[in-house]
């Protein structure tokens, strides 16, 4: 298979690192060509805290994906999460020189670039600038202003901010593992791409991605991202609680949670007991499933309540901001028994478990359609889309350059063609370049 015909998503999580190789088939579905998974050893709550271990884990996952697919991995799209991520809302405007000319892509880029220049707290960097509604000469609630006349172009933006050092550490791991960094995407945005339908985004929906180290939230309404948050707790703290509460080792606690764990204590009878082998000749431990559920329930309630505070802060109670499609749960933590019922009970909102299978080709491996891989599949979709954009831009650019060369008497590419090249750069590409320069300089 030719290089460039496939793309790679890399999910650097707290419990696992997943590399997923795939391409788009003729029906627009994702065909997974290979998947590699390794235990994540150098990441704590979504943030890299051991570079060497993380590089090893990335290489392991990448090698496994390469063996499974028989392909070589070059460039990857990577996800970023962690407690350092925060989001804010910002309004900005530009005054156009000529209001008799229609608004074009250039004007939108100019407005977005202005937001990238916002002064952040020391050590912070803007990751995403996501336009919400636009205003043209005071006319509000415009979703797409291109082609309209107007002198003053305004917009409300959802700005996602992260720590420069954390972003640099992720990029350093990718580089040291012998890979190229194609793009960095916020993980809740990647997960939402994989498991949410356009109808849900229009109606209003909250996506809760429960990972090992963090719980990510993304709220959509009217098809637009409205709010994102990263809560620094996930499935890992539930395992930790079981370990402490039952005085057993982590491996056993994780197995107990997955096999017998339930978020609803009323489900288990008092006489349901599981026996766990003791360490080095010690007596086996007997643990009641009711007690296990109580430990899990207490922590899950705490996580869901924190998420619900974020949903209420967005203004879910108001009729105008009501999330009609309710909540979608995804990530490894969403597989916990009776979690859906507990979330519905706490929030009073309709809830379903989100599987990334809607975008996958029919013959895909069942394992990939698990909520566990939602972020990885979303990152792969992002990588495929970026690849497509780049190819289209390159083709258009070549055509334009050829036309210009003919007009200029075959003198090669003219200034107009190079101007078009500059215009082709999307805001995110500019940010990626800025980040790459920044990393190169840091070395």
Coordinates of C-alpha atoms in Angstrom, one line a residue:
X1 CA 0.0 0.0 0.0
X2 CA 1.3 3.5 -0.9
X3 CA 2.5 5.8 1.9
X4 CA -0.1 8.4 2.6
X5 CA -3.1 6.2 1.8
X6 CA -3.4 5.4 5.5
X7 CA -3.4 7.4 8.7
X8 CA -2.5 6.8 12.4
X9 CA -4.2 7.9 15.6
X10 CA -2.2 7.6 18.9
X11 CA -4.0 7.8 22.2
X12 CA -1.6 8.3 25.1
X13 CA -3.7 7.4 28.1
X14 CA -3.1 6.9 31.8
X15 CA -3.7 3.2 31.7
X16 CA -3.0 2.3 28.1
X17 CA -1.4 3.6 24.9
X18 CA -3.2 2.7 21.7
X19 CA -1.9 3.1 18.1
X20 CA -4.5 2.6 15.5
X21 CA -3.8 2.5 11.7
X22 CA -6.6 2.9 9.2
X23 CA -8.0 4.4 6.0
X24 CA -11.3 5.5 4.6
X25 CA -13.0 3.0 2.3
X26 CA -15.1 3.9 -0.7
X27 CA -18.3 4.2 1.5
X28 CA -16.7 6.8 3.7
X29 CA -16.3 4.4 6.6
X30 CA -13.1 3.7 8.6
X31 CA -11.2 0.5 7.8
X32 CA -8.9 -0.4 10.7
X33 CA -5.8 -2.0 9.2
X34 CA -3.9 -2.6 12.5
X35 CA -4.0 -1.8 16.2
X36 CA -1.3 -1.9 18.9
X37 CA -1.8 -1.6 22.6
X38 CA 0.6 -1.3 25.5
X39 CA 0.5 -0.6 29.2
X40 CA 1.0 3.1 29.9
X41 CA 3.8 3.4 32.5
X42 CA 4.9 7.0 32.4
X43 CA 1.5 8.9 32.4
X44 CA -0.3 10.1 35.5
X45 CA -3.8 11.6 35.2
X46 CA -3.3 12.3 31.5
X47 CA 0.1 14.0 32.0
X48 CA 3.5 12.6 31.1
X49 CA 5.5 12.3 34.3
X50 CA 8.2 9.8 33.0
X51 CA 9.5 10.5 29.5
X52 CA 11.6 7.3 29.2
X53 CA 8.8 5.0 30.2
X54 CA 6.3 6.8 28.0
X55 CA 8.6 6.5 24.9
X56 CA 9.0 2.8 25.6
X57 CA 5.2 2.3 25.8
X58 CA 4.6 4.3 22.6
X59 CA 7.3 2.3 20.7
X60 CA 5.7 -1.0 22.0
X61 CA 2.2 0.0 20.8
X62 CA 3.5 1.3 17.5
X63 CA 5.5 -1.8 16.8
X64 CA 2.5 -4.0 17.6
X65 CA 0.3 -2.0 15.2
X66 CA 3.0 -2.2 12.5
X67 CA 3.3 -6.0 12.9
X68 CA -0.5 -6.4 12.8
X69 CA -0.9 -4.2 9.7
X70 CA 2.4 -4.9 7.9
X71 CA 2.7 -1.1 7.4
X72 CA 5.2 1.5 8.6
X73 CA 4.0 4.3 10.9
X74 CA 5.4 7.7 10.1
X75 CA 3.2 10.6 11.2
X76 CA 0.6 10.4 14.0
X77 CA -2.3 12.5 15.4
X78 CA -2.1 12.5 19.1
X79 CA -4.6 13.3 21.8
X80 CA -4.0 15.6 24.8
X81 CA -5.9 15.6 28.1
X82 CA -4.9 16.1 31.8
X83 CA -5.8 18.3 34.6
X84 CA -3.8 21.2 33.2
X85 CA -6.5 21.7 30.4
X86 CA -8.9 24.5 30.9
X87 CA -11.3 26.3 28.6
X88 CA -12.6 29.8 28.4
X89 CA -15.0 31.9 26.4
X90 CA -13.8 34.9 24.5
X91 CA -15.4 37.4 22.1
X92 CA -13.4 39.3 19.5
X93 CA -14.0 41.3 16.3
X94 CA -12.2 42.7 13.3
X95 CA -13.1 45.8 11.2
X96 CA -12.8 45.1 7.5
X97 CA -11.2 47.6 5.2
X98 CA -13.8 47.2 2.5
X99 CA -17.4 46.4 3.6
X100 CA -18.4 46.2 -0.1
X101 CA -16.4 43.0 -0.5
X102 CA -17.8 39.7 0.7
X103 CA -16.4 38.1 3.8
X104 CA -14.0 35.2 2.9
X105 CA -11.9 32.6 4.5
X106 CA -9.1 35.2 5.0
X107 CA -11.3 37.3 7.3
X108 CA -12.1 34.3 9.4
X109 CA -8.4 33.3 9.7
X110 CA -7.6 36.9 10.6
X111 CA -10.1 36.8 13.4
X112 CA -9.0 33.4 14.7
X113 CA -5.4 34.5 14.6
X114 CA -6.2 37.5 16.7
X115 CA -7.6 35.1 19.4
X116 CA -4.3 33.1 19.3
X117 CA -2.5 36.3 20.3
X118 CA -4.5 36.4 23.6
X119 CA -2.2 36.8 26.6
X120 CA -2.5 33.6 28.7
X121 CA -1.2 32.8 32.2
X122 CA 2.6 32.2 32.4
X123 CA 3.4 28.8 30.9
X124 CA 0.1 28.3 29.1
X125 CA -0.5 27.9 25.4
X126 CA -3.7 28.0 23.4
X127 CA -4.5 24.5 21.9
X128 CA -7.8 25.2 20.1
X129 CA -9.8 28.2 19.0
X130 CA -13.3 27.0 18.2
X131 CA -15.6 29.7 16.7
X132 CA -19.2 29.5 17.9
X133 CA -21.6 32.0 16.5
X134 CA -20.6 35.0 14.4
X135 CA -22.0 38.5 14.2
X136 CA -21.9 40.7 11.1
X137 CA -22.5 44.4 11.6
X138 CA -24.5 43.6 14.8
X139 CA -26.6 40.8 13.1
X140 CA -26.3 37.9 15.5
X141 CA -26.6 34.1 15.4
X142 CA -24.8 33.6 12.1
X143 CA -23.2 30.1 11.7
X144 CA -21.3 30.7 8.5
X145 CA -20.6 34.4 7.5
X146 CA -18.6 33.5 4.3
X147 CA -20.2 35.3 1.3
X148 CA -21.9 38.0 3.4
X149 CA -21.3 41.7 3.1
X150 CA -20.2 43.6 6.3
X151 CA -17.7 45.9 7.8
X152 CA -17.5 44.5 11.4
X153 CA -17.1 40.7 11.8
X154 CA -17.5 39.5 15.4
X155 CA -17.4 36.0 16.9
X156 CA -17.7 34.1 20.2
X157 CA -14.9 31.6 20.7
X158 CA -14.5 28.6 22.8
X159 CA -10.7 28.6 23.7
X160 CA -9.0 25.5 25.0
X161 CA -5.8 26.2 26.9
X162 CA -3.0 23.8 28.2
X163 CA 0.4 24.0 29.8
X164 CA 3.2 24.5 27.4
X165 CA 5.5 22.1 29.3
X166 CA 2.9 19.2 29.2
X167 CA 2.4 19.8 25.4
X168 CA 6.2 19.9 24.9
X169 CA 6.6 16.6 26.9
X170 CA 4.0 14.8 24.7
X171 CA 5.8 16.1 21.5
X172 CA 9.2 15.1 22.9
X173 CA 7.9 11.5 23.5
X174 CA 6.5 11.3 20.0
X175 CA 9.8 12.6 18.5
X176 CA 12.0 10.4 20.6
X177 CA 9.9 7.3 19.6
X178 CA 10.9 8.1 16.0
X179 CA 7.6 9.5 14.9
X180 CA 6.4 12.7 13.3
X181 CA 3.8 14.8 15.1
X182 CA 1.0 15.4 12.6
X183 CA -1.5 17.2 14.9
X184 CA -2.5 17.6 18.6
X185 CA -6.2 17.3 19.4
X186 CA -8.1 17.6 22.6
X187 CA -9.2 14.1 23.6
X188 CA -12.9 14.9 24.4
X189 CA -13.2 16.4 20.9
X190 CA -11.7 13.2 19.4
X191 CA -14.0 11.0 21.4
X192 CA -17.1 13.1 20.4
X193 CA -16.2 12.7 16.8
X194 CA -16.2 8.9 17.2
X195 CA -19.4 8.3 19.2
X196 CA -21.8 11.3 18.7
X197 CA -24.2 11.7 15.8
X198 CA -24.8 15.1 14.1
X199 CA -28.5 14.9 15.4
X200 CA -27.3 14.6 19.0
X201 CA -24.9 17.5 18.6
X202 CA -27.8 19.6 17.2
X203 CA -30.2 18.6 19.9
X204 CA -27.7 19.2 22.7
X205 CA -25.6 16.4 24.3
X206 CA -23.0 16.0 27.0
X207 CA -20.2 13.5 26.2
X208 CA -18.6 12.0 29.3
X209 CA -15.4 10.0 28.5
X210 CA -14.3 8.1 31.7
X211 CA -10.6 7.1 31.2
X212 CA -8.1 5.7 33.6
X213 CA -6.7 9.0 34.9
X214 CA -9.2 11.6 33.8
X215 CA -12.9 12.1 33.0
X216 CA -13.3 14.3 29.9
X217 CA -16.5 16.3 29.2
X218 CA -17.6 17.9 25.9
X219 CA -20.9 19.7 25.6
X220 CA -22.5 20.3 22.2
X221 CA -25.6 22.3 21.3
X222 CA -26.9 23.5 17.9
X223 CA -24.1 21.5 16.3
X224 CA -21.4 23.6 18.0
X225 CA -19.0 22.7 20.8
X226 CA -20.1 24.8 23.8
X227 CA -18.0 23.6 26.7
X228 CA -15.1 21.3 27.5
X229 CA -13.6 20.2 30.8
X230 CA -11.2 17.7 32.1
X231 CA -11.8 16.3 35.6
X232 CA -8.7 14.8 37.2
X233 CA -10.3 11.5 38.3
X234 CA -11.1 8.3 36.4
X235 CA -11.2 4.6 36.7
X236 CA -7.8 4.6 38.3
X237 CA -9.1 6.2 41.6
X238 CA -11.9 3.6 41.8
X239 CA -9.3 0.8 41.6
X240 CA -7.2 2.7 44.2
X241 CA -10.2 2.8 46.6
X242 CA -10.9 -0.9 46.1
X243 CA -7.2 -1.6 46.8
X244 CA -7.2 0.4 50.0
X245 CA -10.7 -0.6 51.2
X246 CA -10.2 -4.3 50.7
X247 CA -6.4 -4.4 51.5
X248 CA -5.5 -6.1 48.3
X249 CA -2.9 -5.5 45.5
X250 CA -3.7 -3.2 42.5
X251 CA -3.8 -6.1 40.0
X252 CA -6.5 -7.9 42.1
X253 CA -8.4 -4.7 42.7
X254 CA -8.6 -4.0 38.9
X255 CA -9.8 -7.6 38.2
X256 CA -12.4 -7.4 40.9
X257 CA -13.7 -4.1 39.5
X258 CA -14.0 -5.4 36.0
X259 CA -15.4 -8.9 36.8
X260 CA -17.7 -8.2 39.8
X261 CA -17.8 -4.4 40.2
X262 CA -21.2 -2.6 40.1
X263 CA -22.0 1.1 40.6
X264 CA -25.3 0.2 42.2
X265 CA -24.9 -1.4 45.8
X266 CA -28.6 -2.5 46.0
X267 CA -27.9 -5.1 43.3
X268 CA -25.8 -7.4 45.4
X269 CA -27.0 -9.7 48.2
X270 CA -25.1 -9.8 51.6
X271 CA -24.1 -13.5 51.1
X272 CA -22.4 -12.9 47.7
X273 CA -18.7 -13.4 48.5
X274 CA -15.6 -13.6 46.3
X275 CA -12.4 -15.2 47.6
X276 CA -9.0 -13.6 46.7
X277 CA -5.7 -15.6 47.0
X278 CA -3.5 -14.3 49.8
X279 CA 0.1 -13.1 49.1
X280 CA 3.0 -15.5 49.6
X281 CA 1.2 -18.3 51.7
X282 CA -1.1 -16.0 53.5
X283 CA -4.8 -16.9 54.0
X284 CA -7.1 -16.0 51.1
X285 CA -9.3 -12.8 51.6
X286 CA -13.0 -13.0 51.4
X287 CA -14.7 -9.9 50.1
X288 CA -18.5 -9.3 50.0
X289 CA -19.7 -8.0 46.6
X290 CA -22.0 -5.6 48.5
X291 CA -19.0 -4.0 50.2
X292 CA -17.2 -3.8 46.8
X293 CA -20.2 -2.1 45.2
X294 CA -20.4 0.4 48.1
X295 CA -16.7 1.4 47.6
X296 CA -17.2 1.8 43.8
X297 CA -20.6 3.6 44.2
X298 CA -19.1 6.3 46.6
X299 CA -16.3 7.2 44.1
X300 CA -18.4 7.0 41.0
X301 CA -21.0 9.3 42.6
X302 CA -18.2 11.8 43.4
X303 CA -17.0 11.8 39.7
X304 CA -20.5 12.1 38.2
X305 CA -21.4 14.9 40.6
X306 CA -18.3 16.9 39.5
X307 CA -19.2 16.3 35.9
X308 CA -22.8 17.4 36.6
X309 CA -21.6 20.6 38.2
X310 CA -19.8 21.4 34.9
X311 CA -23.0 20.6 32.9
X312 CA -25.0 22.9 35.2
X313 CA -22.4 25.6 34.9
X314 CA -23.0 25.5 31.1
X315 CA -26.6 26.3 31.9
X316 CA -28.4 23.0 31.2
X317 CA -31.3 24.1 33.5
X318 CA -32.3 26.9 31.1
X319 CA -34.8 26.0 28.4
X320 CA -32.5 27.7 25.8
X321 CA -29.5 25.5 26.7
X322 CA -31.4 22.3 27.5
X323 CA -29.5 19.2 26.4
X324 CA -32.3 17.2 24.7
X325 CA -30.1 14.2 23.7
X326 CA -28.9 13.9 27.4
X327 CA -25.6 12.2 28.2
X328 CA -23.4 9.8 26.2
X329 CA -20.9 7.7 28.3
X330 CA -17.7 6.4 26.7
X331 CA -14.2 5.3 27.6
X332 CA -13.1 2.2 29.5
X333 CA -14.8 3.4 32.7
X334 CA -18.2 3.4 30.9
X335 CA -18.2 -0.4 30.9
X336 CA -18.8 -0.5 34.7
X337 CA -22.0 -2.4 35.4
X338 CA -25.1 -0.3 36.2
X339 CA -23.2 3.0 35.6
X340 CA -25.8 4.1 33.0
X341 CA -28.6 3.8 35.6
X342 CA -26.7 5.6 38.3
X343 CA -25.9 8.5 35.9
X344 CA -29.6 8.8 35.0
X345 CA -30.5 8.7 38.7
X346 CA -28.0 11.5 39.7
X347 CA -28.6 13.8 36.7
X348 CA -32.1 13.0 35.6
X349 CA -30.9 13.0 32.0
X350 CA -31.3 10.3 29.3
X351 CA -28.1 8.3 29.1
X352 CA -26.6 5.8 26.6
X353 CA -23.2 4.1 26.2
X354 CA -21.3 5.5 23.2
X355 CA -19.6 2.9 20.8
X356 CA -17.4 4.1 18.0
X357 CA -18.8 1.4 15.6
X358 CA -21.0 3.8 13.6
X359 CA -18.0 5.1 11.7
X360 CA -16.2 1.7 11.3
X361 CA -16.5 -0.5 8.3
X362 CA -18.7 -3.6 8.7
X363 CA -15.9 -6.1 8.8
X364 CA -14.0 -4.4 11.6
X365 CA -12.8 -6.3 14.6
X366 CA -15.4 -6.3 17.4
X367 CA -12.8 -5.2 20.0
X368 CA -12.2 -1.9 18.2
X369 CA -15.9 -1.1 18.5
X370 CA -15.5 -1.0 22.3
X371 CA -15.9 2.3 24.2
X372 CA -12.4 1.7 25.3
X373 CA -11.1 2.7 21.9
X374 CA -13.4 5.7 21.3
X375 CA -10.6 8.3 21.7
X376 CA -8.2 6.3 19.5
X377 CA -10.9 5.9 16.7
X378 CA -11.6 9.7 17.0
X379 CA -7.9 10.5 16.6
X380 CA -7.7 8.2 13.6
X381 CA -10.7 10.0 12.0
X382 CA -9.0 13.3 12.7
X383 CA -5.8 12.1 11.0
X384 CA -7.7 10.8 7.9
X385 CA -9.5 14.2 7.6
X386 CA -6.3 16.1 7.9
X387 CA -4.7 13.9 5.3
X388 CA -7.6 14.5 2.9
X389 CA -7.5 18.3 3.4
X390 CA -3.7 18.4 2.8
X391 CA -4.1 16.3 -0.4
X392 CA -7.0 18.4 -1.7
X393 CA -5.0 21.6 -0.9
X394 CA -1.9 20.3 -2.6
X395 CA -3.9 19.3 -5.8
X396 CA -5.6 22.7 -6.0
X397 CA -2.3 24.4 -5.4
X398 CA -0.6 22.4 -8.2
X399 CA -3.5 23.2 -10.6
X400 CA -3.3 26.9 -9.6
X401 CA 0.5 27.0 -10.0
X402 CA 0.2 25.4 -13.5
X403 CA -2.4 28.0 -14.5
X404 CA -0.2 30.8 -13.2
X405 CA 2.9 29.4 -14.9
X406 CA 1.0 29.4 -18.3
X407 CA -0.2 33.0 -17.7
X408 CA 3.3 34.1 -16.7
X409 CA 4.8 32.6 -19.8
X410 CA 6.0 29.4 -18.1
X411 CA 8.1 31.3 -15.7
X412 CA 7.1 29.0 -12.9
X413 CA 5.1 29.8 -9.8
X414 CA 4.2 33.4 -9.4
X415 CA 3.5 35.5 -6.4
X416 CA -0.3 34.9 -6.7
X417 CA 0.2 31.1 -6.5
X418 CA 2.4 31.4 -3.4
X419 CA -0.3 33.8 -1.9
X420 CA -2.8 31.0 -2.5
X421 CA -0.5 28.5 -0.7
X422 CA -0.4 30.8 2.3
X423 CA -4.2 31.1 2.3
X424 CA -4.6 27.3 2.2
X425 CA -3.1 27.0 5.7
X426 CA -5.8 26.4 8.2
X427 CA -5.6 28.0 11.6
X428 CA -4.8 24.7 13.2
X429 CA -1.9 24.0 10.8
X430 CA -0.5 27.4 11.8
X431 CA -0.7 26.4 15.4
X432 CA 1.0 23.1 14.7
X433 CA 3.8 24.9 13.0
X434 CA 4.1 27.4 15.8
X435 CA 4.3 24.5 18.2
X436 CA 6.9 22.6 16.1
X437 CA 9.1 25.8 15.9
X438 CA 8.7 26.3 19.6
X439 CA 9.8 22.7 20.3
X440 CA 12.8 23.0 17.9
X441 CA 13.9 26.2 19.6
X442 CA 13.5 24.5 23.0
X443 CA 16.0 21.9 21.9

